[in-house]
Short mmCIF file of C-alpha atoms and ligand atoms in Angstrom, two decimals:
data_model
loop_
_atom_site.label_atom_id
_atom_site.label_comp_id
_atom_site.label_asym_id
_atom_site.label_seq_id
_atom_site.Cartn_x
_atom_site.Cartn_y
_atom_site.Cartn_z
CA MET G 272 0.10 -0.03 0.16
CA GLY G 273 2.59 2.35 0.88
CA ASP G 274 4.52 1.51 -2.29
CA VAL G 275 1.36 2.53 -4.25
CA GLN G 276 1.20 5.90 -2.39
CA LEU G 277 4.71 6.47 -3.47
CA GLN G 278 4.09 5.88 -6.99
CA HIS G 279 1.25 8.06 -6.74
CA GLY G 280 3.19 10.78 -5.25
CA ASN G 281 5.63 10.84 -8.19
CA ASP G 282 2.91 10.85 -10.82
CA ARG G 283 1.50 13.78 -9.17
CA ALA G 284 4.64 15.80 -9.38
CA THR G 285 4.92 15.10 -12.89
CA TRP G 286 1.20 16.51 -13.63
CA LEU G 287 1.46 19.22 -11.21
CA ASP G 288 4.55 21.00 -12.47
CA GLY G 289 4.57 19.71 -15.87
CA SER G 290 8.35 18.96 -15.59
CA ALA G 291 10.04 15.97 -16.99
CA VAL G 292 10.05 14.27 -13.56
CA PRO G 293 10.02 10.65 -14.70
CA CYS G 294 6.91 8.65 -13.90
CA SER G 295 7.85 5.99 -11.41
CA LEU G 296 5.23 3.42 -12.34
CA GLY G 297 6.54 0.48 -13.79
CA SER G 298 6.02 -2.40 -11.23
CA GLY G 299 2.92 -2.99 -9.50
CA HIS G 300 0.69 -1.81 -12.21
CA PRO G 301 -3.05 -2.61 -11.51
CA THR G 302 -4.74 -5.71 -13.46
CA ARG G 303 -7.45 -3.76 -14.58
CA VAL G 304 -6.40 -0.12 -16.03
CA TRP G 305 -9.01 2.70 -15.68
CA ARG G 306 -9.29 5.88 -17.78
CA LEU G 307 -11.82 7.96 -16.41
CA VAL G 308 -13.49 11.37 -16.60
CA LEU G 309 -15.20 12.94 -13.54
CA LEU G 310 -17.89 15.36 -14.33
CA GLY G 311 -20.11 17.44 -11.75
CA ALA G 312 -20.83 20.93 -10.57
CA PRO G 313 -18.44 22.55 -8.16
CA GLY G 314 -19.04 21.27 -4.77
CA VAL G 315 -20.51 17.84 -5.95
CA GLY G 316 -17.60 16.02 -4.26
CA LYS G 317 -15.51 15.13 -7.37
CA GLY G 318 -12.26 15.83 -5.49
CA THR G 319 -13.07 13.43 -2.69
CA GLN G 320 -14.31 10.90 -5.01
CA ALA G 321 -11.22 11.26 -7.30
CA GLU G 322 -8.96 10.55 -4.04
CA MET G 323 -10.88 7.46 -3.11
CA LEU G 324 -11.02 6.20 -6.61
CA CYS G 325 -7.59 6.60 -7.28
CA THR G 326 -6.45 4.56 -4.42
CA ARG G 327 -8.95 1.84 -5.04
CA LEU G 328 -8.33 1.81 -8.85
CA MET G 329 -4.69 2.62 -8.74
CA ALA G 330 -5.09 5.43 -11.42
CA CYS G 331 -3.56 8.83 -11.12
CA HIS G 332 -5.66 11.89 -9.99
CA LEU G 333 -5.10 14.54 -12.80
CA SER G 334 -6.81 17.70 -11.81
CA THR G 335 -6.33 20.82 -13.99
CA GLY G 336 -7.63 22.88 -10.81
CA ASP G 337 -4.70 21.27 -8.69
CA ILE G 338 -2.14 22.50 -11.47
CA PHE G 339 -3.33 26.04 -11.06
CA ARG G 340 -3.23 25.95 -7.35
CA ALA G 341 0.24 24.40 -7.34
CA ALA G 342 1.47 27.22 -9.72
CA LYS G 343 -0.05 29.71 -7.48
CA ASN G 344 1.48 28.36 -4.44
CA ALA G 345 4.94 27.77 -6.00
CA CYS G 346 7.35 29.87 -4.40
CA GLY G 347 10.85 31.17 -5.58
CA CYS G 348 9.83 31.20 -9.09
CA GLU G 349 7.85 33.99 -11.18
CA PRO G 350 4.77 32.40 -13.00
CA THR G 351 4.64 32.91 -16.62
CA ALA G 352 2.30 35.64 -18.18
CA ALA G 353 -0.24 33.11 -19.50
CA MET G 354 -0.05 31.40 -15.92
CA LYS G 355 -0.66 34.79 -14.20
CA SER G 356 -3.67 35.58 -16.32
CA ALA G 357 -5.03 32.06 -15.68
CA LEU G 358 -4.78 32.66 -12.07
CA GLU G 359 -6.60 35.83 -12.23
CA TYR G 360 -9.57 34.05 -13.82
CA MET G 361 -9.49 31.34 -11.13
CA ARG G 362 -9.46 33.92 -8.48
CA ARG G 363 -12.85 35.21 -9.90
CA GLY G 364 -14.30 31.69 -10.11
CA ASP G 365 -14.19 31.93 -13.91
CA LEU G 366 -13.05 29.58 -16.33
CA VAL G 367 -9.44 29.89 -17.56
CA PRO G 368 -9.48 30.30 -21.52
CA ASP G 369 -9.44 26.91 -23.50
CA ALA G 370 -6.16 27.83 -25.05
CA THR G 371 -4.20 28.03 -21.86
CA VAL G 372 -5.84 25.15 -20.34
CA LEU G 373 -5.22 22.92 -23.49
CA ASP G 374 -1.51 23.97 -23.71
CA ILE G 375 -1.00 22.78 -20.12
CA VAL G 376 -2.75 19.49 -20.75
CA ARG G 377 -0.73 19.25 -24.17
CA GLU G 378 2.62 19.62 -22.01
CA ARG G 379 1.30 16.52 -19.93
CA VAL G 380 0.01 14.23 -22.39
CA GLY G 381 2.49 11.67 -20.99
CA CYS G 382 0.19 11.52 -17.86
CA LEU G 383 -2.61 10.40 -20.38
CA ARG G 384 -0.21 7.70 -21.93
CA CYS G 385 0.53 6.36 -18.51
CA GLY G 386 0.05 2.47 -18.20
CA GLY G 387 -1.31 2.94 -14.86
CA GLY G 388 -4.40 4.92 -16.05
CA PHE G 389 -5.79 8.06 -15.01
CA LEU G 390 -8.66 10.06 -13.58
CA LEU G 391 -9.39 13.39 -15.12
CA ASP G 392 -10.93 15.71 -12.60
CA GLY G 393 -12.04 19.34 -13.67
CA PHE G 394 -10.74 18.75 -17.51
CA PRO G 395 -12.47 18.94 -19.85
CA ARG G 396 -14.64 21.63 -18.85
CA THR G 397 -16.09 22.95 -22.24
CA VAL G 398 -17.10 21.11 -25.37
CA ALA G 399 -13.95 22.63 -27.19
CA GLN G 400 -11.75 21.05 -24.30
CA ALA G 401 -13.78 17.63 -24.67
CA ASP G 402 -13.10 17.88 -28.69
CA THR G 403 -9.51 18.30 -28.22
CA LEU G 404 -9.16 15.61 -25.61
CA ALA G 405 -11.09 13.26 -27.86
CA GLY G 406 -8.40 14.07 -30.65
CA ILE G 407 -5.57 13.35 -28.49
CA LEU G 408 -6.97 10.10 -27.06
CA LEU G 409 -7.59 9.02 -30.59
CA LYS G 410 -4.15 9.75 -31.74
CA GLU G 411 -2.76 7.98 -28.72
CA LYS G 412 -5.32 4.97 -29.38
CA ILE G 413 -6.51 5.35 -25.80
CA ALA G 414 -10.23 4.91 -25.03
CA LEU G 415 -12.16 6.26 -22.08
CA ASP G 416 -13.75 3.65 -19.94
CA ALA G 417 -16.43 5.77 -18.48
CA VAL G 418 -17.40 9.48 -17.81
CA ILE G 419 -18.91 9.71 -14.47
CA ASP G 420 -21.52 12.45 -13.91
CA TYR G 421 -21.96 13.14 -10.35
CA ARG G 422 -25.59 14.89 -9.86
CA LEU G 423 -26.83 16.83 -6.70
CA PRO G 424 -29.49 19.41 -6.35
CA ILE G 425 -28.23 23.30 -6.28
CA ASP G 426 -29.01 23.97 -2.55
CA GLU G 427 -26.96 21.01 -1.27
CA ILE G 428 -24.09 22.18 -3.63
CA VAL G 429 -24.03 25.61 -2.00
CA SER G 430 -24.07 23.98 1.54
CA ARG G 431 -21.04 21.66 0.64
CA LEU G 432 -19.08 24.57 -0.91
CA SER G 433 -19.38 27.01 2.00
CA GLY G 434 -18.10 24.10 4.45
CA ARG G 435 -15.34 22.88 2.58
CA ARG G 436 -11.83 23.09 3.93
CA THR G 437 -8.59 22.01 1.86
CA CYS G 438 -5.32 21.16 3.23
CA SER G 439 -2.64 23.81 2.29
CA ALA G 440 -0.10 21.43 2.16
CA CYS G 441 -1.33 18.09 0.69
CA LYS G 442 -4.72 19.21 -0.90
CA ALA G 443 -6.75 16.75 0.99
CA VAL G 444 -10.55 17.90 1.27
CA PHE G 445 -12.49 18.06 4.38
CA HIS G 446 -16.03 19.38 5.19
CA VAL G 447 -16.66 21.23 8.56
CA THR G 448 -19.77 19.04 9.05
CA GLY G 449 -19.81 16.36 6.30
CA ARG G 450 -16.17 15.13 6.71
CA PRO G 451 -14.67 16.87 9.66
CA PRO G 452 -10.96 16.38 10.48
CA ARG G 453 -10.15 14.87 13.65
CA LYS G 454 -8.70 18.24 15.03
CA SER G 455 -10.39 21.17 13.70
CA GLY G 456 -8.31 23.08 11.26
CA VAL G 457 -5.77 20.46 11.04
CA CYS G 458 -5.28 17.83 8.09
CA ASP G 459 -5.79 14.40 9.31
CA HIS G 460 -3.07 13.18 6.78
CA CYS G 461 -0.15 15.55 7.16
CA GLY G 462 -0.88 17.96 9.88
CA GLY G 463 -1.17 20.98 7.35
CA MET G 464 -3.45 23.71 8.05
CA LEU G 465 -6.88 23.56 6.67
CA VAL G 466 -8.15 26.62 4.57
CA GLN G 467 -10.96 27.88 2.64
CA ARG G 468 -10.11 27.95 -1.02
CA GLU G 469 -10.47 31.37 -2.51
CA ASP G 470 -12.79 30.27 -5.04
CA ASP G 471 -15.22 28.73 -2.46
CA ARG G 472 -15.93 32.22 -1.29
CA PRO G 473 -19.68 33.11 -1.90
CA GLU G 474 -19.06 35.76 -4.79
CA ALA G 475 -16.67 33.07 -6.55
CA VAL G 476 -19.11 30.26 -5.98
CA ARG G 477 -21.68 32.20 -7.93
CA VAL G 478 -19.58 32.81 -10.85
CA ARG G 479 -18.35 29.08 -10.86
CA MET G 480 -22.01 27.87 -10.88
CA GLU G 481 -22.81 30.21 -13.81
CA ALA G 482 -19.73 28.93 -15.79
CA TYR G 483 -20.67 25.49 -14.99
CA GLU G 484 -24.27 25.89 -16.29
CA ARG G 485 -22.99 27.62 -19.54
CA SER G 486 -20.02 25.66 -20.53
CA THR G 487 -19.66 22.38 -18.68
CA ALA G 488 -23.38 20.94 -18.34
CA PRO G 489 -23.49 20.50 -22.28
CA LEU G 490 -20.65 17.78 -21.81
CA THR G 491 -23.01 15.54 -20.40
CA ALA G 492 -24.77 15.37 -23.77
CA PHE G 493 -21.60 15.27 -25.43
CA TYR G 494 -20.65 12.03 -23.60
CA LYS G 495 -23.92 10.53 -23.64
CA ARG G 496 -23.65 10.49 -27.48
CA LEU G 497 -20.49 8.74 -27.37
CA GLY G 498 -22.14 6.01 -25.02
CA VAL G 499 -19.70 6.56 -22.12
CA LEU G 500 -21.61 8.66 -19.48
CA VAL G 501 -22.48 7.02 -16.25
CA PRO G 502 -24.65 9.28 -13.98
CA VAL G 503 -24.10 8.65 -10.28
CA ASN G 504 -26.41 10.38 -7.68
CA ALA G 505 -24.05 12.19 -5.36
CA ASP G 506 -26.18 12.53 -2.45
CA GLY G 507 -24.99 11.10 0.90
CA SER G 508 -21.87 10.36 2.60
CA PRO G 509 -18.46 10.14 0.62
CA GLU G 510 -18.40 6.42 1.35
CA GLN G 511 -22.04 5.94 0.00
CA VAL G 512 -21.31 7.92 -3.00
CA PHE G 513 -18.00 5.74 -3.36
CA GLU G 514 -19.72 2.58 -3.32
CA ARG G 515 -22.50 3.87 -5.92
CA THR G 516 -19.68 4.81 -8.17
CA LEU G 517 -17.99 1.40 -7.96
CA VAL G 518 -21.29 -0.36 -8.67
CA ALA G 519 -21.92 1.93 -11.36
CA LEU G 520 -18.45 1.02 -12.98
CA LYS G 521 -18.97 -2.56 -12.10
CA ALA G 522 -15.51 -2.15 -10.37
P1 LIG P 1212 -11.40 23.02 -9.74
O1 LIG P 1212 -10.42 22.60 -8.70
O2 LIG P 1212 -11.46 21.92 -10.74
O3 LIG P 1212 -12.82 23.57 -9.36
O4 LIG P 1212 -10.56 24.19 -10.75
C1 LIG P 1212 -10.68 25.51 -9.86
C2 LIG P 1212 -10.54 26.65 -10.88
O5 LIG P 1212 -9.41 26.40 -11.97
C3 LIG P 1212 -11.85 26.65 -11.75
O6 LIG P 1212 -12.75 27.60 -11.21
C4 LIG P 1212 -11.07 27.47 -13.15
O7 LIG P 1212 -10.83 28.86 -12.75
C5 LIG P 1212 -9.80 26.69 -13.25
N1 LIG P 1212 -9.92 25.56 -14.19
C6 LIG P 1212 -9.60 24.26 -13.67
N2 LIG P 1212 -9.78 23.32 -14.58
C7 LIG P 1212 -10.12 24.01 -15.68
C8 LIG P 1212 -10.41 23.88 -17.09
N3 LIG P 1212 -10.47 22.55 -17.57
N4 LIG P 1212 -10.94 24.77 -17.78
C9 LIG P 1212 -11.06 26.12 -17.37
N5 LIG P 1212 -10.77 26.49 -16.24
C10 LIG P 1212 -10.33 25.56 -15.37
#
């Protein structure tokens, strides 16, 4: 188990900073390789499910939001002009322009090729991004196993977002009532400080929900047409949603 976590740590480094850090996967590959996309409005619990699914299915958690947050927190080096502009969109809760996101994903195409599989979280977010991803996967002869669409009523989403807290060090996700840490304000996994994400502030949440409705909701029709959409009810505890997801995937 510790071995698996170590491999995931290295893979995340490759994804997060886009550097040429070699992927350490090689031994201990899962017998069944999963290539998944997670869809769902902000606050629906995608990040939590992604963590649980990655551990169970031994696939890497590839979140574009985490790339931007890592760039924002990177100390000692000045972000590029494109990254600075992307971070400004993110601060407002708006979507980063497709061209920037797609450049960032193309730089990391090796993570999609990875023999250990992947779980894309927060990408694609627009039909243009989904089109480009489809082109990349076709070229690489990679097929998606499923696109999981987490569904939840809007008032439940708002309550989840306002209570969400994220570890400033390892990015683990908690909720003040739904998934509280053992010690208030402190991460169970690494002891890091739990903080409210800038884009979980109420004004940014409103912008994010509008961006979701306008740009991301049409992706469900896109993937339904391709026959890979798997709807999952995201109501209940993280463990209940996780079990529901495994059943839906027949994993
Ligand atoms: P997330 O953690 O997935 O909610 O992403 C946080 C923020 O990063 C979003 O509100 C956007 O500003 C930006 N972002 C992440 N992924 C994308 C994407 N695929 N397209 C556009 N913006 C993105």
